Amino acid sequence: MWYYYAECAVFMQKHMGKVVTKFDVASIACKAYLKAASPLNIISAFKKAGIFPLNRSAIASEKLLPCEPFRDDTPLQKADAMRGGKDAILDYLKNKVAQTSVTSECCPCKLKTRRRSRPNPSGREITDDQFMAEMDQLEKENSSPKPRKKRKEARTEEESANHDIAVYKWQYLRRFGV
């Protein structure tokens, strides 16, 4: 943010009396971004986050699972599969899923129960019997929490593998339009 303000100051010095318009903002922001995205700033940000020097325990491996389909240990086999056609790709994906099949159990959610708001007494007597009954009902609802429903159990390994194959297939079709 500091870089943007500095670029605005430079712009205003060069263009005395001119107001910064929406058309000037893009060029100013671009200059500020190029200064802010320097390698030293990026390294210091990683140091601040505890990721640099490489600390493998800084980010849990479970949180990196969504990017697994994009990682590849065998790029040559992947390229051969792409040249081989649709069947070769499906075989490659099945082999990859079989090698890296990971199932994770669902953790129970901690859903907050939504509390009903108090009835609005504006324009009514707060000693009215109907208003008092609404308040009593609200207090009863808030004092006894309702039991929560249990979530579905985690997928089996076979269901997880089938799901992963479907995801890989969808990503391939989306990327290459086959």
PDB file of C-alpha atoms in Angstrom:
ATOM      1  CA  MET A   1       0.000   0.000   0.000  1.00  0.00           C
ATOM      2  CA  TRP A   2       2.904   2.286   0.763  1.00  0.00           C
ATOM      3  CA  TYR A   3       4.203   1.906  -2.785  1.00  0.00           C
ATOM      4  CA  TYR A   4       0.874   3.046  -4.210  1.00  0.00           C
ATOM      5  CA  TYR A   5       0.869   6.218  -2.121  1.00  0.00           C
ATOM      6  CA  ALA A   6       4.458   6.931  -3.128  1.00  0.00           C
ATOM      7  CA  GLU A   7       3.563   6.534  -6.816  1.00  0.00           C
ATOM      8  CA  CYS A   8       0.553   8.833  -6.333  1.00  0.00           C
ATOM      9  CA  ALA A   9       2.862  11.463  -4.836  1.00  0.00           C
ATOM     10  CA  VAL A  10       5.265  11.137  -7.788  1.00  0.00           C
ATOM     11  CA  PHE A  11       2.353  11.409 -10.236  1.00  0.00           C
ATOM     12  CA  MET A  12       1.015  14.531  -8.514  1.00  0.00           C
ATOM     13  CA  GLN A  13       4.473  16.144  -8.550  1.00  0.00           C
ATOM     14  CA  LYS A  14       4.816  15.512 -12.272  1.00  0.00           C
ATOM     15  CA  HIS A  15       1.274  16.673 -13.057  1.00  0.00           C
ATOM     16  CA  MET A  16       0.739  19.716 -10.847  1.00  0.00           C
ATOM     17  CA  GLY A  17      -2.894  20.708 -10.539  1.00  0.00           C
ATOM     18  CA  LYS A  18      -4.211  17.550 -12.239  1.00  0.00           C
ATOM     19  CA  VAL A  19      -6.569  15.295 -10.306  1.00  0.00           C
ATOM     20  CA  VAL A  20      -5.876  11.557 -10.232  1.00  0.00           C
ATOM     21  CA  THR A  21      -8.685  10.045 -12.312  1.00  0.00           C
ATOM     22  CA  LYS A  22      -9.818   6.465 -12.707  1.00  0.00           C
ATOM     23  CA  PHE A  23      -7.833   6.325 -15.951  1.00  0.00           C
ATOM     24  CA  ASP A  24      -4.586   7.159 -14.133  1.00  0.00           C
ATOM     25  CA  VAL A  25      -5.110   4.633 -11.327  1.00  0.00           C
ATOM     26  CA  ALA A  26      -4.185   1.622 -13.491  1.00  0.00           C
ATOM     27  CA  SER A  27      -0.792   3.001 -14.501  1.00  0.00           C
ATOM     28  CA  ILE A  28      -0.019   4.127 -10.942  1.00  0.00           C
ATOM     29  CA  ALA A  29      -1.055   0.760  -9.490  1.00  0.00           C
ATOM     30  CA  CYS A  30       1.021  -1.082 -12.102  1.00  0.00           C
ATOM     31  CA  LYS A  31       4.147   0.880 -11.201  1.00  0.00           C
ATOM     32  CA  ALA A  32       3.532   0.310  -7.483  1.00  0.00           C
ATOM     33  CA  TYR A  33       2.955  -3.412  -8.026  1.00  0.00           C
ATOM     34  CA  LEU A  34       6.196  -3.798  -9.959  1.00  0.00           C
ATOM     35  CA  LYS A  35       8.111  -2.151  -7.119  1.00  0.00           C
ATOM     36  CA  ALA A  36       6.338  -4.174  -4.419  1.00  0.00           C
ATOM     37  CA  ALA A  37       6.805  -7.528  -6.166  1.00  0.00           C
ATOM     38  CA  SER A  38      10.573  -7.465  -5.968  1.00  0.00           C
ATOM     39  CA  PRO A  39      12.383 -10.698  -5.051  1.00  0.00           C
ATOM     40  CA  LEU A  40      13.603  -9.240  -1.746  1.00  0.00           C
ATOM     41  CA  ASN A  41      10.054  -8.334  -0.690  1.00  0.00           C
ATOM     42  CA  ILE A  42       8.801 -11.783  -1.616  1.00  0.00           C
ATOM     43  CA  ILE A  43      11.603 -13.496   0.327  1.00  0.00           C
ATOM     44  CA  SER A  44      10.983 -11.322   3.381  1.00  0.00           C
ATOM     45  CA  ALA A  45       7.257 -12.155   3.206  1.00  0.00           C
ATOM     46  CA  PHE A  46       8.073 -15.868   3.173  1.00  0.00           C
ATOM     47  CA  LYS A  47      10.449 -15.374   6.110  1.00  0.00           C
ATOM     48  CA  LYS A  48       7.725 -13.556   8.022  1.00  0.00           C
ATOM     49  CA  ALA A  49       5.276 -16.395   7.317  1.00  0.00           C
ATOM     50  CA  GLY A  50       7.800 -18.973   8.505  1.00  0.00           C
ATOM     51  CA  ILE A  51       8.073 -20.671   5.119  1.00  0.00           C
ATOM     52  CA  PHE A  52      11.614 -19.539   4.255  1.00  0.00           C
ATOM     53  CA  PRO A  53      14.090 -21.111   4.669  1.00  0.00           C
ATOM     54  CA  LEU A  54      12.066 -24.136   3.622  1.00  0.00           C
ATOM     55  CA  ASN A  55      10.196 -25.355   6.669  1.00  0.00           C
ATOM     56  CA  ARG A  56       8.183 -28.391   5.600  1.00  0.00           C
ATOM     57  CA  SER A  57       6.154 -28.315   8.804  1.00  0.00           C
ATOM     58  CA  ALA A  58       4.959 -24.731   8.248  1.00  0.00           C
ATOM     59  CA  ILE A  59       2.040 -25.910   6.096  1.00  0.00           C
ATOM     60  CA  ALA A  60       0.249 -29.161   6.852  1.00  0.00           C
ATOM     61  CA  SER A  61       0.442 -31.684   4.013  1.00  0.00           C
ATOM     62  CA  GLU A  62      -3.354 -32.161   4.142  1.00  0.00           C
ATOM     63  CA  LYS A  63      -3.804 -28.537   3.098  1.00  0.00           C
ATOM     64  CA  LEU A  64      -1.688 -29.144  -0.005  1.00  0.00           C
ATOM     65  CA  LEU A  65      -3.860 -32.018  -1.288  1.00  0.00           C
ATOM     66  CA  PRO A  66      -5.931 -29.829  -3.664  1.00  0.00           C
ATOM     67  CA  CYS A  67      -2.807 -29.073  -5.722  1.00  0.00           C
ATOM     68  CA  GLU A  68      -1.761 -32.740  -5.993  1.00  0.00           C
ATOM     69  CA  PRO A  69      -3.393 -33.308  -9.424  1.00  0.00           C
ATOM     70  CA  PHE A  70      -1.114 -30.642 -10.877  1.00  0.00           C
ATOM     71  CA  ARG A  71       2.093 -32.189  -9.532  1.00  0.00           C
ATOM     72  CA  ASP A  72       3.735 -34.891 -11.544  1.00  0.00           C
ATOM     73  CA  ASP A  73       6.684 -37.117 -10.700  1.00  0.00           C
ATOM     74  CA  THR A  74       6.699 -38.708 -14.142  1.00  0.00           C
ATOM     75  CA  PRO A  75       6.216 -36.015 -16.795  1.00  0.00           C
ATOM     76  CA  LEU A  76       7.438 -38.308 -19.597  1.00  0.00           C
ATOM     77  CA  GLN A  77       4.771 -40.903 -18.840  1.00  0.00           C
ATOM     78  CA  LYS A  78       2.182 -38.146 -18.762  1.00  0.00           C
ATOM     79  CA  ALA A  79       3.289 -36.856 -22.167  1.00  0.00           C
ATOM     80  CA  ASP A  80       3.212 -40.396 -23.625  1.00  0.00           C
ATOM     81  CA  ALA A  81      -0.293 -40.863 -22.258  1.00  0.00           C
ATOM     82  CA  MET A  82      -1.432 -37.602 -23.848  1.00  0.00           C
ATOM     83  CA  ARG A  83      -0.078 -38.733 -27.210  1.00  0.00           C
ATOM     84  CA  GLY A  84      -1.636 -42.181 -26.767  1.00  0.00           C
ATOM     85  CA  GLY A  85      -5.219 -40.970 -26.675  1.00  0.00           C
ATOM     86  CA  LYS A  86      -8.127 -41.101 -24.301  1.00  0.00           C
ATOM     87  CA  ASP A  87      -7.666 -44.729 -23.163  1.00  0.00           C
ATOM     88  CA  ALA A  88      -3.980 -44.220 -22.403  1.00  0.00           C
ATOM     89  CA  ILE A  89      -4.830 -41.125 -20.352  1.00  0.00           C
ATOM     90  CA  LEU A  90      -7.455 -42.988 -18.334  1.00  0.00           C
ATOM     91  CA  ASP A  91      -4.981 -45.818 -17.642  1.00  0.00           C
ATOM     92  CA  TYR A  92      -2.345 -43.283 -16.590  1.00  0.00           C
ATOM     93  CA  LEU A  93      -4.803 -41.565 -14.245  1.00  0.00           C
ATOM     94  CA  LYS A  94      -5.880 -44.888 -12.715  1.00  0.00           C
ATOM     95  CA  ASN A  95      -2.241 -45.806 -12.076  1.00  0.00           C
ATOM     96  CA  LYS A  96      -1.526 -42.405 -10.573  1.00  0.00           C
ATOM     97  CA  VAL A  97      -4.574 -42.583  -8.294  1.00  0.00           C
ATOM     98  CA  ALA A  98      -3.641 -46.103  -7.210  1.00  0.00           C
ATOM     99  CA  GLN A  99      -0.164 -44.884  -6.259  1.00  0.00           C
ATOM    100  CA  THR A 100      -1.252 -41.779  -4.385  1.00  0.00           C
ATOM    101  CA  SER A 101      -4.594 -42.870  -2.959  1.00  0.00           C
ATOM    102  CA  VAL A 102      -5.181 -40.802   0.155  1.00  0.00           C
ATOM    103  CA  THR A 103      -8.368 -40.840   2.159  1.00  0.00           C
ATOM    104  CA  SER A 104      -9.097 -38.400   4.884  1.00  0.00           C
ATOM    105  CA  GLU A 105     -11.770 -38.647   7.487  1.00  0.00           C
ATOM    106  CA  CYS A 106     -14.281 -35.890   7.899  1.00  0.00           C
ATOM    107  CA  CYS A 107     -13.979 -33.908  11.045  1.00  0.00           C
ATOM    108  CA  PRO A 108     -17.182 -32.952  12.824  1.00  0.00           C
ATOM    109  CA  CYS A 109     -18.240 -29.422  12.063  1.00  0.00           C
ATOM    110  CA  LYS A 110     -18.773 -27.007  14.859  1.00  0.00           C
ATOM    111  CA  LEU A 111     -21.882 -25.306  13.544  1.00  0.00           C
ATOM    112  CA  LYS A 112     -23.218 -22.443  15.520  1.00  0.00           C
ATOM    113  CA  THR A 113     -26.906 -22.631  16.244  1.00  0.00           C
ATOM    114  CA  ARG A 114     -28.627 -19.583  14.985  1.00  0.00           C
ATOM    115  CA  ARG A 115     -30.339 -17.690  17.712  1.00  0.00           C
ATOM    116  CA  ARG A 116     -33.640 -16.030  17.123  1.00  0.00           C
ATOM    117  CA  SER A 117     -33.602 -12.328  17.736  1.00  0.00           C
ATOM    118  CA  ARG A 118     -35.809 -10.759  20.314  1.00  0.00           C
ATOM    119  CA  PRO A 119     -39.228  -9.586  19.195  1.00  0.00           C
ATOM    120  CA  ASN A 120     -39.290  -5.910  18.316  1.00  0.00           C
ATOM    121  CA  PRO A 121     -41.290  -4.029  20.958  1.00  0.00           C
ATOM    122  CA  SER A 122     -41.521  -0.793  18.976  1.00  0.00           C
ATOM    123  CA  GLY A 123     -45.044   0.513  18.938  1.00  0.00           C
ATOM    124  CA  ARG A 124     -46.285  -2.123  21.410  1.00  0.00           C
ATOM    125  CA  GLU A 125     -46.563  -2.303  25.140  1.00  0.00           C
ATOM    126  CA  ILE A 126     -43.791  -4.376  26.638  1.00  0.00           C
ATOM    127  CA  THR A 127     -46.141  -5.508  29.404  1.00  0.00           C
ATOM    128  CA  ASP A 128     -48.616  -6.884  26.829  1.00  0.00           C
ATOM    129  CA  ASP A 129     -49.464 -10.592  27.330  1.00  0.00           C
ATOM    130  CA  GLN A 130     -48.689 -11.489  23.699  1.00  0.00           C
ATOM    131  CA  PHE A 131     -45.273  -9.790  23.859  1.00  0.00           C
ATOM    132  CA  MET A 132     -44.462 -11.500  27.160  1.00  0.00           C
ATOM    133  CA  ALA A 133     -45.434 -14.888  25.662  1.00  0.00           C
ATOM    134  CA  GLU A 134     -43.083 -14.288  22.702  1.00  0.00           C
ATOM    135  CA  MET A 135     -40.255 -13.410  25.091  1.00  0.00           C
ATOM    136  CA  ASP A 136     -40.893 -16.549  27.198  1.00  0.00           C
ATOM    137  CA  GLN A 137     -40.868 -18.730  24.069  1.00  0.00           C
ATOM    138  CA  LEU A 138     -37.598 -17.139  22.939  1.00  0.00           C
ATOM    139  CA  GLU A 139     -35.983 -17.823  26.318  1.00  0.00           C
ATOM    140  CA  LYS A 140     -37.103 -21.481  26.205  1.00  0.00           C
ATOM    141  CA  GLU A 141     -35.657 -21.948  22.695  1.00  0.00           C
ATOM    142  CA  ASN A 142     -32.332 -20.398  23.646  1.00  0.00           C
ATOM    143  CA  SER A 143     -31.980 -22.336  26.895  1.00  0.00           C
ATOM    144  CA  SER A 144     -32.388 -25.841  25.375  1.00  0.00           C
ATOM    145  CA  PRO A 145     -30.063 -26.423  22.412  1.00  0.00           C
ATOM    146  CA  LYS A 146     -31.330 -28.759  19.695  1.00  0.00           C
ATOM    147  CA  PRO A 147     -29.360 -31.947  18.976  1.00  0.00           C
ATOM    148  CA  ARG A 148     -27.143 -31.742  15.905  1.00  0.00           C
ATOM    149  CA  LYS A 149     -27.342 -34.129  12.982  1.00  0.00           C
ATOM    150  CA  LYS A 150     -24.314 -36.314  12.316  1.00  0.00           C
ATOM    151  CA  ARG A 151     -22.385 -35.927   9.089  1.00  0.00           C
ATOM    152  CA  LYS A 152     -21.952 -38.694   6.561  1.00  0.00           C
ATOM    153  CA  GLU A 153     -19.079 -41.089   7.117  1.00  0.00           C
ATOM    154  CA  ALA A 154     -15.853 -40.728   5.149  1.00  0.00           C
ATOM    155  CA  ARG A 155     -15.603 -42.369   1.721  1.00  0.00           C
ATOM    156  CA  THR A 156     -14.099 -45.791   1.319  1.00  0.00           C
ATOM    157  CA  GLU A 157     -10.800 -46.087  -0.543  1.00  0.00           C
ATOM    158  CA  GLU A 158     -12.523 -47.409  -3.671  1.00  0.00           C
ATOM    159  CA  GLU A 159     -15.059 -44.558  -3.717  1.00  0.00           C
ATOM    160  CA  SER A 160     -12.241 -42.088  -3.140  1.00  0.00           C
ATOM    161  CA  ALA A 161     -10.207 -43.548  -6.029  1.00  0.00           C
ATOM    162  CA  ASN A 162     -13.234 -43.420  -8.360  1.00  0.00           C
ATOM    163  CA  HIS A 163     -13.876 -39.835  -7.333  1.00  0.00           C
ATOM    164  CA  ASP A 164     -10.222 -38.903  -7.939  1.00  0.00           C
ATOM    165  CA  ILE A 165     -10.315 -40.494 -11.402  1.00  0.00           C
ATOM    166  CA  ALA A 166     -13.448 -38.524 -12.228  1.00  0.00           C
ATOM    167  CA  VAL A 167     -11.757 -35.309 -11.060  1.00  0.00           C
ATOM    168  CA  TYR A 168      -8.614 -36.008 -13.129  1.00  0.00           C
ATOM    169  CA  LYS A 169     -10.751 -36.840 -16.158  1.00  0.00           C
ATOM    170  CA  TRP A 170     -12.750 -33.639 -15.767  1.00  0.00           C
ATOM    171  CA  GLN A 171      -9.557 -31.567 -15.413  1.00  0.00           C
ATOM    172  CA  TYR A 172      -8.051 -33.191 -18.507  1.00  0.00           C
ATOM    173  CA  LEU A 173     -11.179 -32.637 -20.588  1.00  0.00           C
ATOM    174  CA  ARG A 174     -11.422 -29.070 -19.407  1.00  0.00           C
ATOM    175  CA  ARG A 175      -7.757 -28.365 -20.147  1.00  0.00           C
ATOM    176  CA  PHE A 176      -7.410 -30.104 -23.517  1.00  0.00           C
ATOM    177  CA  GLY A 177     -11.025 -30.124 -24.748  1.00  0.00           C
ATOM    178  CA  VAL A 178     -10.923 -33.779 -25.843  1.00  0.00           C
TER     179      VAL A 178
END
